Amino acid sequence: MTQLPLLTLYTRVGCHLCEQAQEHLARLEFQVQLLDVDSRPEWRQRYGHDVPVLALEDQVLARGVLSPARLSMIKLQLLRGAAPPSTHHPSGT
């Protein structure tokens, strides 16, 4: 079976969506490193209003509500070896 790559979840202390995302990711057995967007100015600027943000290296996979169904689709794509489509920010950044 293909192993999932290590993903990054950008979060913020006190963010209920971040806490839910962490629970769903754990339940679906994702390998995730957690990074607090407020710990570095560049992360706060890039992701601060969109947390949680799930990324594979520099590619954003998903932002905002990370439901089990959405995460399951991402997991399937990762297991198949296909890069999931990027989630583009509405403002185009």
CSV table of C-alpha atoms in Angstrom, one decimal:
chain,number,residue,atom,x,y,z
A,1,MET,CA,0.0,0.0,0.0
A,2,THR,CA,1.2,3.5,-0.9
A,3,GLN,CA,2.2,5.6,2.1
A,4,LEU,CA,0.7,9.0,2.5
A,5,PRO,CA,3.2,11.9,2.3
A,6,LEU,CA,3.7,14.2,5.3
A,7,LEU,CA,1.3,17.1,5.0
A,8,THR,CA,1.3,20.4,6.8
A,9,LEU,CA,-1.7,21.8,8.6
A,10,TYR,CA,-1.5,25.5,9.3
A,11,THR,CA,-3.6,26.3,12.4
A,12,ARG,CA,-4.2,28.9,15.0
A,13,VAL,CA,-4.7,28.5,18.8
A,14,GLY,CA,-8.4,28.7,19.6
A,15,CYS,CA,-9.6,27.9,16.1
A,16,HIS,CA,-12.5,25.4,16.3
A,17,LEU,CA,-12.2,24.6,12.6
A,18,CYS,CA,-8.5,23.8,13.1
A,19,GLU,CA,-9.4,21.5,16.0
A,20,GLN,CA,-12.0,19.7,13.9
A,21,ALA,CA,-9.6,19.4,11.0
A,22,GLN,CA,-6.9,17.8,13.3
A,23,GLU,CA,-9.5,15.3,14.6
A,24,HIS,CA,-10.6,14.3,11.1
A,25,LEU,CA,-7.0,14.0,9.8
A,26,ALA,CA,-6.1,11.8,12.7
A,27,ARG,CA,-9.2,9.6,12.2
A,28,LEU,CA,-8.3,9.2,8.5
A,29,GLU,CA,-4.7,8.4,9.5
A,30,PHE,CA,-3.0,11.3,7.7
A,31,GLN,CA,0.6,12.1,8.6
A,32,VAL,CA,0.5,15.8,9.5
A,33,GLN,CA,2.8,18.3,11.0
A,34,LEU,CA,1.0,21.2,12.8
A,35,LEU,CA,2.3,24.7,12.3
A,36,ASP,CA,0.8,27.8,14.1
A,37,VAL,CA,0.3,30.5,11.6
A,38,ASP,CA,0.9,33.1,14.3
A,39,SER,CA,4.4,31.9,15.0
A,40,ARG,CA,5.9,33.4,11.8
A,41,PRO,CA,4.9,36.6,10.1
A,42,GLU,CA,5.1,35.1,6.6
A,43,TRP,CA,2.7,32.3,7.5
A,44,ARG,CA,0.3,34.8,9.2
A,45,GLN,CA,0.3,37.0,6.1
A,46,ARG,CA,-0.1,34.0,3.6
A,47,TYR,CA,-2.6,31.9,5.6
A,48,GLY,CA,-3.8,33.9,8.6
A,49,HIS,CA,-7.4,34.5,7.4
A,50,ASP,CA,-7.9,31.0,5.9
A,51,VAL,CA,-6.9,28.6,8.6
A,52,PRO,CA,-7.0,25.7,8.7
A,53,VAL,CA,-4.9,25.3,5.6
A,54,LEU,CA,-3.7,21.8,4.5
A,55,ALA,CA,-0.6,21.8,2.3
A,56,LEU,CA,1.8,19.3,0.6
A,57,GLU,CA,5.1,21.1,0.6
A,58,ASP,CA,4.2,24.5,-1.1
A,59,GLN,CA,1.0,23.3,-2.6
A,60,VAL,CA,-2.2,24.2,-0.8
A,61,LEU,CA,-4.6,21.2,-0.9
A,62,ALA,CA,-7.5,22.7,1.0
A,63,ARG,CA,-8.5,25.7,3.2
A,64,GLY,CA,-11.3,26.3,5.6
A,65,VAL,CA,-13.7,23.6,6.5
A,66,LEU,CA,-11.9,20.2,6.1
A,67,SER,CA,-14.8,17.8,6.3
A,68,PRO,CA,-14.2,14.0,6.4
A,69,ALA,CA,-15.6,13.6,2.9
A,70,ARG,CA,-13.3,16.3,1.5
A,71,LEU,CA,-10.3,14.8,3.3
A,72,SER,CA,-11.2,11.3,2.1
A,73,MET,CA,-11.1,12.6,-1.5
A,74,ILE,CA,-7.7,14.2,-0.9
A,75,LYS,CA,-6.4,10.9,0.7
A,76,LEU,CA,-7.6,8.9,-2.3
A,77,GLN,CA,-5.9,11.2,-4.7
A,78,LEU,CA,-2.6,11.1,-2.7
A,79,LEU,CA,-2.8,7.3,-2.5
A,80,ARG,CA,-3.2,7.1,-6.3
A,81,GLY,CA,-0.1,9.2,-6.7
A,82,ALA,CA,-2.0,12.1,-8.3
A,83,ALA,CA,-1.5,15.5,-6.9
A,84,PRO,CA,-4.8,16.9,-5.7
A,85,PRO,CA,-6.0,20.1,-7.4
A,86,SER,CA,-4.8,23.2,-5.6
A,87,THR,CA,-7.2,25.3,-3.7
A,88,HIS,CA,-6.9,28.8,-5.0
A,89,HIS,CA,-7.7,31.8,-2.7
A,90,PRO,CA,-10.7,33.7,-3.9
A,91,SER,CA,-8.7,36.9,-4.2
A,92,GLY,CA,-6.3,35.1,-6.6
A,93,THR,CA,-3.3,35.0,-4.3
